[in-house]
Short mmCIF file of C-alpha atoms and ligand atoms in Angstrom, two decimals:
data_model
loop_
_atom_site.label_atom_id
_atom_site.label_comp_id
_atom_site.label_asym_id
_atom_site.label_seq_id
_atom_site.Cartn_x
_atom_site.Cartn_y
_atom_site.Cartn_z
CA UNK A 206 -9.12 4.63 -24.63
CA UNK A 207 -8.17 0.77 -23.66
CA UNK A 208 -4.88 0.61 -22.07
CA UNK A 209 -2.97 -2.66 -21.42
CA UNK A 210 -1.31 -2.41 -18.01
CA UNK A 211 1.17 -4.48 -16.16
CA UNK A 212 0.35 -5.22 -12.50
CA UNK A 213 3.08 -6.52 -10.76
CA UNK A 214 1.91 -7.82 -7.17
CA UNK A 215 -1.61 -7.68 -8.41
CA UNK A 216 -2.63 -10.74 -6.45
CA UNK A 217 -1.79 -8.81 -2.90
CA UNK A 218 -3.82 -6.76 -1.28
CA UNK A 219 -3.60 -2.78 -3.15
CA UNK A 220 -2.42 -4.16 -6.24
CA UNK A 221 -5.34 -6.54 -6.54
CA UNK A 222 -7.93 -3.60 -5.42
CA UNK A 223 -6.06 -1.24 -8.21
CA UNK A 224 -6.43 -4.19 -11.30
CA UNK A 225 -10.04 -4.43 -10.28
CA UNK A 226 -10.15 -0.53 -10.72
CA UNK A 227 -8.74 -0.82 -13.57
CA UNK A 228 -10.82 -3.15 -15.07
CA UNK A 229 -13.46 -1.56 -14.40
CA UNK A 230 -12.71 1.28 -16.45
CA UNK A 231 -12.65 -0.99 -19.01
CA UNK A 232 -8.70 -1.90 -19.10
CA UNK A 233 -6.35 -4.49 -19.91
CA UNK A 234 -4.39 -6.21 -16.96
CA UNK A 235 -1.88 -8.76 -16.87
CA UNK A 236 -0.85 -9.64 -13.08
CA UNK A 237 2.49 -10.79 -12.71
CA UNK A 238 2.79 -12.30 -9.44
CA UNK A 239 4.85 -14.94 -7.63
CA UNK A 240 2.22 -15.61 -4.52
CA UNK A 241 4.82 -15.04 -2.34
CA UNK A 242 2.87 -13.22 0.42
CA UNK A 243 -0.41 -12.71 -2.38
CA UNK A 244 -3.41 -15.21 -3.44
CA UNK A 245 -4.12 -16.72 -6.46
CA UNK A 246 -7.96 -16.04 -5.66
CA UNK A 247 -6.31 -12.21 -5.28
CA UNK A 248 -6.14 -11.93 -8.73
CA UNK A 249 -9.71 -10.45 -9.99
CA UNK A 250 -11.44 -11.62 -12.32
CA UNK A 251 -11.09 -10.52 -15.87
CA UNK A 252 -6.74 -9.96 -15.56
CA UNK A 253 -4.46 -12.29 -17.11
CA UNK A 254 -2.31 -13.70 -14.66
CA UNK A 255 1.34 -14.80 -14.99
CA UNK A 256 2.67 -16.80 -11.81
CA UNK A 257 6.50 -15.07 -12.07
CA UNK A 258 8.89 -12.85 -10.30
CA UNK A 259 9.61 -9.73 -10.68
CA UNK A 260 13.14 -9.74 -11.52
CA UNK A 261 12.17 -11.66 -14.57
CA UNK A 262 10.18 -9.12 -15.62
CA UNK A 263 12.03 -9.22 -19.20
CA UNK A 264 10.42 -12.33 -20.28
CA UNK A 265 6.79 -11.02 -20.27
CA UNK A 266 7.13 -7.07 -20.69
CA UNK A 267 6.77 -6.17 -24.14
CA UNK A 268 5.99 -2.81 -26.32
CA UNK A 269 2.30 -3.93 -26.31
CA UNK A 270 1.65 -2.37 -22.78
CA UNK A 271 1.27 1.05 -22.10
CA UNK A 272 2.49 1.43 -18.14
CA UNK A 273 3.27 -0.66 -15.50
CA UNK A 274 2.14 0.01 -12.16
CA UNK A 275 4.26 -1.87 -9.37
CA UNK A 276 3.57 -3.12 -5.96
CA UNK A 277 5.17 -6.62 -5.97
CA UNK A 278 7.50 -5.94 -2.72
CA UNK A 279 7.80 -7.46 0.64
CA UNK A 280 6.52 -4.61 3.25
CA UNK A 281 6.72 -6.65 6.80
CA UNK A 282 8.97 -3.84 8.99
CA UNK A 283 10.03 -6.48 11.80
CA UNK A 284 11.02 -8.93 8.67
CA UNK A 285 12.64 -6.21 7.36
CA UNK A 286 14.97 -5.55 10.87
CA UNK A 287 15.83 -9.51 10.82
CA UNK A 288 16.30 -9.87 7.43
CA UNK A 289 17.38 -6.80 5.70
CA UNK A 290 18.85 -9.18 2.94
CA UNK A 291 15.42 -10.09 1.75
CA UNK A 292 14.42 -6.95 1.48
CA UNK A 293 16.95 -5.15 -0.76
CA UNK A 294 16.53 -8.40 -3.05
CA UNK A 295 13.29 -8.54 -3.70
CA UNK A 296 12.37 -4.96 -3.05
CA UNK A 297 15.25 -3.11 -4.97
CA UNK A 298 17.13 -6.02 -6.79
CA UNK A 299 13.22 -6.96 -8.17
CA UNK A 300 12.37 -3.08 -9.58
CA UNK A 301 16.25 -2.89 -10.86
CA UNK A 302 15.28 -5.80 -13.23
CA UNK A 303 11.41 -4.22 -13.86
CA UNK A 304 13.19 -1.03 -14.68
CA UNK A 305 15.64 -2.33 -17.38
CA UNK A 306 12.82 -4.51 -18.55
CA UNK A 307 10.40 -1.29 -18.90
CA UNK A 308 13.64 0.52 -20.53
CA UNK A 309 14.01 -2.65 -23.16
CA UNK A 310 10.33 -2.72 -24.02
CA UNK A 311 10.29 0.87 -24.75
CA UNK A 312 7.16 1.07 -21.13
CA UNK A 313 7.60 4.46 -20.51
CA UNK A 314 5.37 5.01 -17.60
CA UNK A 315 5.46 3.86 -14.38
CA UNK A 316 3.53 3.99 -10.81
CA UNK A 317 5.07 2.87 -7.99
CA UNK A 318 3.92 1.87 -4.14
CA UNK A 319 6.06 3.80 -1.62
CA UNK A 320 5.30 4.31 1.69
CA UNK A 321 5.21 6.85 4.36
CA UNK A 322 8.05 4.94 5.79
CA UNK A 323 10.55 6.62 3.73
CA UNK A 324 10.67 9.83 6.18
CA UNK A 325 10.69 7.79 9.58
CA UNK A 326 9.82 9.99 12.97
CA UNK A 327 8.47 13.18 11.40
CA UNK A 328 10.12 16.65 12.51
CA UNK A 329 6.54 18.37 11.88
CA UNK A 330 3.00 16.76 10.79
CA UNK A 331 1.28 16.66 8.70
CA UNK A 332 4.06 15.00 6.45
CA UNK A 333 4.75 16.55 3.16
CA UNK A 334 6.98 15.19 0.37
CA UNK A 335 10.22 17.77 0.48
CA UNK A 336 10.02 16.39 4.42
CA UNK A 337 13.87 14.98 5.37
CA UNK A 338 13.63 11.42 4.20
CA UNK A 339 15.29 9.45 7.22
CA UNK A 340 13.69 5.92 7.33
CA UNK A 341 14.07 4.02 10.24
CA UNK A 342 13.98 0.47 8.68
CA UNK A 343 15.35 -1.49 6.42
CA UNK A 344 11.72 -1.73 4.73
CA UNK A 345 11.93 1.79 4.44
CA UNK A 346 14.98 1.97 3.45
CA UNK A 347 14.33 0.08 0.25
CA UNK A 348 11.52 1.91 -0.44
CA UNK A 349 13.82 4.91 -0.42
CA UNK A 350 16.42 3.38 -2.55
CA UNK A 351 13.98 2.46 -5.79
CA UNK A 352 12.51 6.43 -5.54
CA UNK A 353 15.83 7.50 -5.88
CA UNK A 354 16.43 4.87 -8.50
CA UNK A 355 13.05 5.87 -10.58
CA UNK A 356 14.07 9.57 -10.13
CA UNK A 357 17.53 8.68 -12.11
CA UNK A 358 15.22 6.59 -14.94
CA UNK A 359 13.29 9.64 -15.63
CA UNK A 360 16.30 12.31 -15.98
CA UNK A 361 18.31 9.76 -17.72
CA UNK A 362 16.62 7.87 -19.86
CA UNK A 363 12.75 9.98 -20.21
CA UNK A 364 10.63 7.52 -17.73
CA UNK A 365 7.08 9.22 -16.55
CA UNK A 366 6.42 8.07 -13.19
CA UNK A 367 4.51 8.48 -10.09
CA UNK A 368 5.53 7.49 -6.51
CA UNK A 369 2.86 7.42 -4.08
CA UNK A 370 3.62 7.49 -0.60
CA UNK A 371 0.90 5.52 1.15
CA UNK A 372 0.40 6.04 5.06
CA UNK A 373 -2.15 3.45 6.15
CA UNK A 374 -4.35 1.62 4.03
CA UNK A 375 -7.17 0.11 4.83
CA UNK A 376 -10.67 -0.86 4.54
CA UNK A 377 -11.63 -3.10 1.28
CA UNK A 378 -13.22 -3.40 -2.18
CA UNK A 379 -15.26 -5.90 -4.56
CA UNK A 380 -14.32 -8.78 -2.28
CA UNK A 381 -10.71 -8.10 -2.11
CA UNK A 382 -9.39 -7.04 1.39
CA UNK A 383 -6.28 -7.12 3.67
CA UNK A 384 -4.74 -10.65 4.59
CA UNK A 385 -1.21 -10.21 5.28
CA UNK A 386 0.27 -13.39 7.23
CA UNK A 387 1.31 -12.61 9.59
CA UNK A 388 -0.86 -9.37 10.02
CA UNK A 389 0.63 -6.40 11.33
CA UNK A 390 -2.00 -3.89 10.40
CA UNK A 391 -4.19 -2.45 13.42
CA UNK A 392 -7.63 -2.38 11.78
CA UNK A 393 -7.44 -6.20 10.41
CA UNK A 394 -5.95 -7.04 13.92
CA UNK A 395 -8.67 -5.01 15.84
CA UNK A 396 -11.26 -6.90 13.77
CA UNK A 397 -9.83 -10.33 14.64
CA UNK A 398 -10.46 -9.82 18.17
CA UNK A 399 -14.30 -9.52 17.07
CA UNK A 400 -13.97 -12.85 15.15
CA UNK A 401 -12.65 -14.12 18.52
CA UNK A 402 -9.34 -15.36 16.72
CA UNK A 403 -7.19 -12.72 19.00
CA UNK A 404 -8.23 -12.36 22.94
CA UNK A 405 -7.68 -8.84 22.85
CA UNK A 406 -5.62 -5.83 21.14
CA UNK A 407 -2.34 -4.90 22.63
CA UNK A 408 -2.23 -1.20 22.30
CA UNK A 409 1.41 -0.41 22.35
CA UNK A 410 2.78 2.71 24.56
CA UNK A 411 -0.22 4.57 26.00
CA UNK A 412 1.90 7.47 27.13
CA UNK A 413 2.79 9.30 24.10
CA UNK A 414 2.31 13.31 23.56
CA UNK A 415 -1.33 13.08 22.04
CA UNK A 416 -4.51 13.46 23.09
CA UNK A 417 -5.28 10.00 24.60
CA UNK A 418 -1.50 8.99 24.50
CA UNK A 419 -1.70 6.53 21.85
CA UNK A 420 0.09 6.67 18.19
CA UNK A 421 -2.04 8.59 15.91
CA UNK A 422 -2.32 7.06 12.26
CA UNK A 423 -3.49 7.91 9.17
CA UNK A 424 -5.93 5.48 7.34
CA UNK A 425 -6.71 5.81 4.04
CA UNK A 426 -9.48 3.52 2.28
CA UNK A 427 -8.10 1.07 -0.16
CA UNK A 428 -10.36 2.25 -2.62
CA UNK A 429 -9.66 6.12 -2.59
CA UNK A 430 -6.09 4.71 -3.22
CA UNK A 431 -6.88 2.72 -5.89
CA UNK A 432 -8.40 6.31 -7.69
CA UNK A 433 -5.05 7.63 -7.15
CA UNK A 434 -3.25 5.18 -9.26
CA UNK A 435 -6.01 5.60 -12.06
CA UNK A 436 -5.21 9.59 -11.75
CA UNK A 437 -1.59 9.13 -11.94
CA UNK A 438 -1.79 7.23 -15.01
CA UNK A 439 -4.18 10.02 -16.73
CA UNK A 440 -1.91 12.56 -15.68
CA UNK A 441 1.09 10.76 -17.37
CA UNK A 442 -0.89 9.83 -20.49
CA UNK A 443 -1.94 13.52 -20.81
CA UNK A 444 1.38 14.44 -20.27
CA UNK A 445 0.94 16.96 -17.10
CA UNK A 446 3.13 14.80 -15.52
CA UNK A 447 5.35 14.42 -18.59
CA UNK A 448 8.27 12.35 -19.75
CA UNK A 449 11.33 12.71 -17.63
CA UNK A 450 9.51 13.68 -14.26
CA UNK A 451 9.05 11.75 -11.36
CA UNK A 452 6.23 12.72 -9.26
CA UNK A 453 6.19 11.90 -5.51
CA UNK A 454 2.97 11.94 -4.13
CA UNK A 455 1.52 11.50 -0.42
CA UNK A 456 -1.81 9.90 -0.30
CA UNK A 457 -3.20 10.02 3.14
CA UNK A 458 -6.90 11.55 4.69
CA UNK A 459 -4.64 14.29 6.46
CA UNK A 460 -7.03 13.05 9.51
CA UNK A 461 -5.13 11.06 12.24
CA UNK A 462 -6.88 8.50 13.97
CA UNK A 463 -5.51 7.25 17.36
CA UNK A 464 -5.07 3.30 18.47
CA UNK A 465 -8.12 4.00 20.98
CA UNK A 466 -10.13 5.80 18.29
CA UNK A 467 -9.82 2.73 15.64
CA UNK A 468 -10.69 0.07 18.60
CA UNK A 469 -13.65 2.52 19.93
CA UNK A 470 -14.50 2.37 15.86
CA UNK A 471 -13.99 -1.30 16.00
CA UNK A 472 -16.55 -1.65 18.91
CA UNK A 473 -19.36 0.22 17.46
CA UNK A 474 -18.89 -1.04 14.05
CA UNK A 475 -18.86 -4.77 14.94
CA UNK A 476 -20.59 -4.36 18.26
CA UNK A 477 -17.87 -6.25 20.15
CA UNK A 478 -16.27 -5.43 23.43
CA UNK A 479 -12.78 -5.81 22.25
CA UNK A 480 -10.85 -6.38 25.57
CA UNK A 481 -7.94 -4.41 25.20
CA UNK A 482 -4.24 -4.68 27.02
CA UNK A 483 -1.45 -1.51 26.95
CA UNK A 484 2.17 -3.03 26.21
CA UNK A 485 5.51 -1.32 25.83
CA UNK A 486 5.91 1.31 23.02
CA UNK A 487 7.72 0.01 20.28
CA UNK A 488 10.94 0.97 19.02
CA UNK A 489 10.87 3.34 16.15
CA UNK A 490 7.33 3.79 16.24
CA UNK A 491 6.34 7.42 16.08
CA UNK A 492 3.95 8.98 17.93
CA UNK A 493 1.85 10.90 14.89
CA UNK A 494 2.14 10.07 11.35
CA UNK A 495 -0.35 11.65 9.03
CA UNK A 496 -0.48 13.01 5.55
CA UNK A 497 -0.30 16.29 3.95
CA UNK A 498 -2.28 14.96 0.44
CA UNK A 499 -1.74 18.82 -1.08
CA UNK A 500 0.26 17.59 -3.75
CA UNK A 501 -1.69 14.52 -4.79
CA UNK A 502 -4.94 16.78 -4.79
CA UNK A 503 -2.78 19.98 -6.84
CA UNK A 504 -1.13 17.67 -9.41
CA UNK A 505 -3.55 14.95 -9.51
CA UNK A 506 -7.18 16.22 -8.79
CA UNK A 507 -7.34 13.34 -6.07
CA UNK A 508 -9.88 13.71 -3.14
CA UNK A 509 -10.44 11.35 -0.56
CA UNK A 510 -14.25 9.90 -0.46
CA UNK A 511 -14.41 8.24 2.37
CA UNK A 512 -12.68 9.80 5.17
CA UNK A 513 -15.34 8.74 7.45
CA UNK A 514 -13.01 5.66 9.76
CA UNK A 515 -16.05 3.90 10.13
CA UNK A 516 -16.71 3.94 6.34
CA UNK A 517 -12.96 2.03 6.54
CA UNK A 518 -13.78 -0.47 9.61
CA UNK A 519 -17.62 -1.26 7.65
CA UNK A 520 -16.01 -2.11 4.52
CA UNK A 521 -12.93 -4.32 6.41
CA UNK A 522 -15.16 -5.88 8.71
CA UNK A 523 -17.76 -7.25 5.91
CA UNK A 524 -14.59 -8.64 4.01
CA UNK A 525 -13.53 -10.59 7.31
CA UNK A 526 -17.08 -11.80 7.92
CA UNK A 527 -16.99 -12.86 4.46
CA UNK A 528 -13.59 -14.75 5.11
CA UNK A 529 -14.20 -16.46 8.32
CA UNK A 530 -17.58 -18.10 6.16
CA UNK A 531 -15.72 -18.74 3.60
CA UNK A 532 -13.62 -21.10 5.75
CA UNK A 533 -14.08 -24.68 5.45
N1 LIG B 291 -0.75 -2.00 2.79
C1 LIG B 291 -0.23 -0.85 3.23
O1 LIG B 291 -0.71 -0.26 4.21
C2 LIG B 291 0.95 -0.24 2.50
C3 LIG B 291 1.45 0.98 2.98
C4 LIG B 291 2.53 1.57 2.29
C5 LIG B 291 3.06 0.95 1.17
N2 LIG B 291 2.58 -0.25 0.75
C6 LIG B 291 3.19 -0.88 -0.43
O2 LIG B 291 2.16 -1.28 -1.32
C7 LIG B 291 2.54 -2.47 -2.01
C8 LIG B 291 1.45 -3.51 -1.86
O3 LIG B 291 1.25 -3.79 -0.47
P1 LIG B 291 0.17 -4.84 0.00
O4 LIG B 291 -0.27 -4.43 1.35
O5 LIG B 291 -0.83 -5.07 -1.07
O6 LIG B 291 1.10 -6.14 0.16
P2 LIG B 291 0.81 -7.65 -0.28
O7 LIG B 291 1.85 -8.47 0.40
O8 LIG B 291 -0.63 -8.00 -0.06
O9 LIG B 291 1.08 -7.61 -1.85
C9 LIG B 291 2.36 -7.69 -2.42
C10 LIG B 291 2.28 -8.67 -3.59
O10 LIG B 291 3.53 -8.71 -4.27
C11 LIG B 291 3.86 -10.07 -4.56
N3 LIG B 291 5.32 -10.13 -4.69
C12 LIG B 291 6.27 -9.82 -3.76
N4 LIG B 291 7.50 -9.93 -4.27
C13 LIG B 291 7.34 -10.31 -5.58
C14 LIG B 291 8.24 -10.55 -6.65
N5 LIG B 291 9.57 -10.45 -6.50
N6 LIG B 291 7.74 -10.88 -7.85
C15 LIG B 291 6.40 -11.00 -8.04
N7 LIG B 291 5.50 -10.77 -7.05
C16 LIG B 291 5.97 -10.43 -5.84
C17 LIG B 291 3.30 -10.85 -3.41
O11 LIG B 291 3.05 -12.22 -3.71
C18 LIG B 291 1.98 -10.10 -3.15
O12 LIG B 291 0.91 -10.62 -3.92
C19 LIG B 291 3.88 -2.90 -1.44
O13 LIG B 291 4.89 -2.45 -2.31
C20 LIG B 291 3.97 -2.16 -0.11
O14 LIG B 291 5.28 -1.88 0.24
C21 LIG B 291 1.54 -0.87 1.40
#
């Protein structure tokens, strides 16, 4: 059955790969969006889009859509240290307002982007979600804050909703692909190198306890994400995750990749050297992160298909091909 959604964020990155899902399936999207780190070319084709923020939420949300899936958040960790401000403004102050919105328009269901960055350094991997949440950022921090927050909506006041944790996502879809400014994500750095737009990839800390002593990561392709939010929302409509629950949910491969595994990737996919310098570890960065995806494939029916890292790097690397000729 048609369903009208409301993407907020939709013209970033994940929400802009999940509204083209959506579509797809033969959906109604309206993208609310201020462009503050998103595109207006973002936006697919076929949503409505309404240039707005967040926090006023209340002016478009009305009883004619049936969930709202949010991503509209600022996500930079460094920004995040400098300027925790920012962060609890946009990031909790911006779903406070979406939430009382959703509650005043009778929008009953809800998915929301969290991160893996809720738990900070892991006491054991792979990371499941009754791990001790201890972020180690204010980005994380934030993140924490609205679960708890959409936790207290359902028990109080009979919201569905669906958290999912992402670790690292990556790779692209339909056109739409990974342009954060500026980018802090390995594979989209990796792959600038082999645009020749970076001299080379600083791999930071090469001494860490794991097999070739870089941080091991967890990628996850952007489109095996998307799925996830499509899942969620059946599980809600059918009521398996009913009114009043809020379901966390960790979507990762459960596979960790290392730094020198993506840029070996990186090499074969794009057939670049990519020179290659170790600098200091940074602080807070853990050595492994990756996923334990048992609950997202028990409550949801979710299974990764693509795993494969080079699946990931193919599908980034065409959409930054596709970029650098679509420059003037
Ligand atoms: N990309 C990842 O690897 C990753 C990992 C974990 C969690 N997440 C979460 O997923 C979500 C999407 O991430 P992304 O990588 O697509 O980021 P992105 O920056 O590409 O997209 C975020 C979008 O939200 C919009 N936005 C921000 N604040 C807004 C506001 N107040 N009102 C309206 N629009 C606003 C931005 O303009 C942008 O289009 C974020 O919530 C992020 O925290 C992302």
């Amino acid at each position: 059955m048609t369903q009208r959604y409301l993407v907020t964020g939709g013209a970033g990155y994940v929400g802009g790969t999940v509204a083209a899902h959506l579509l797809e399936r033969g959906h109604r999207v309206t993208v609310l969006d201020d462009l503050s780190t998103g595109f207006r070319e973002g936006v697919p084709a076929g949503a409505e889009f309404v240039e707005g923020r967040v926090q006023d939420a209340a002016r478009w949300l009305d009883d004619s859509y049936d969930a709202v899936l949010h991503f509209a958040a600022f996500s930079q960790v460094g920004e995040s240290v400098a300027q925790p401000e920012k962060y609890w403004e946009n990031n909790v102050g911006g779903t406070m307002a979406l939430l009382a919105a959703m509650r005043a328009a009778g929008v009953r269901t809800l998915v929301f982007s969290s991160t893996a960055a809720t738990y900070g350094e892991p006491e054991t991997v792979p990371i499941t979600e009754t791990a001790p949440t201890a972020p180690t950022n204010p980005y994380g921090a934030t993140k924490l804050a609205v679960d708890h927050m959409i936790a207290g909506e359902c028990a109080a006041h009979g919201l569905a909703a669906t958290s999912l944790r992402y670790f690292n996502v990556a790779g692209a879809y339909g056109g739409l692909g990974e342009r954060h400014d500026p980018e802090s994500h390995l594979i989209p750095l990796v792959l600038q190198v082999a645009l020749g737009e970076r001299e080379a990839i600083a791999v930071y800390g090469d001494d860490y306890p794991t097999p070739d002593g870089t941080c091991v990561r967890d990628y996850i392709h952007v489109a095996d994400l998307a799925e996830a939010h499509l899942l969620a929302l059946d599980a809600m409509t059918a009521g398996t995750v009913p009114a009043g629950e809020h379901l966390i949910c960790n979507l990762g491969n459960g596979n960790g990749f290392s730094v020198r595994e993506v840029i070996e990737t990186v090499r074969k996919v794009t057939g670049h050297p990519i020179p290659e310098r170790t600098a200091a570890r940074r602080p807070g960065d853990p050595a492994v992160l990756v996923a334990s995806a048992d609950a997202a494939r028990e409550r949801l029916g979710w299974t990764p298909s693509r795993p494969d890292l080079a699946d990931v790097v193919t599908d980034a690397w065409a959409f930054a091909r596709q970029r650098e000729g679509d420059r003037p």
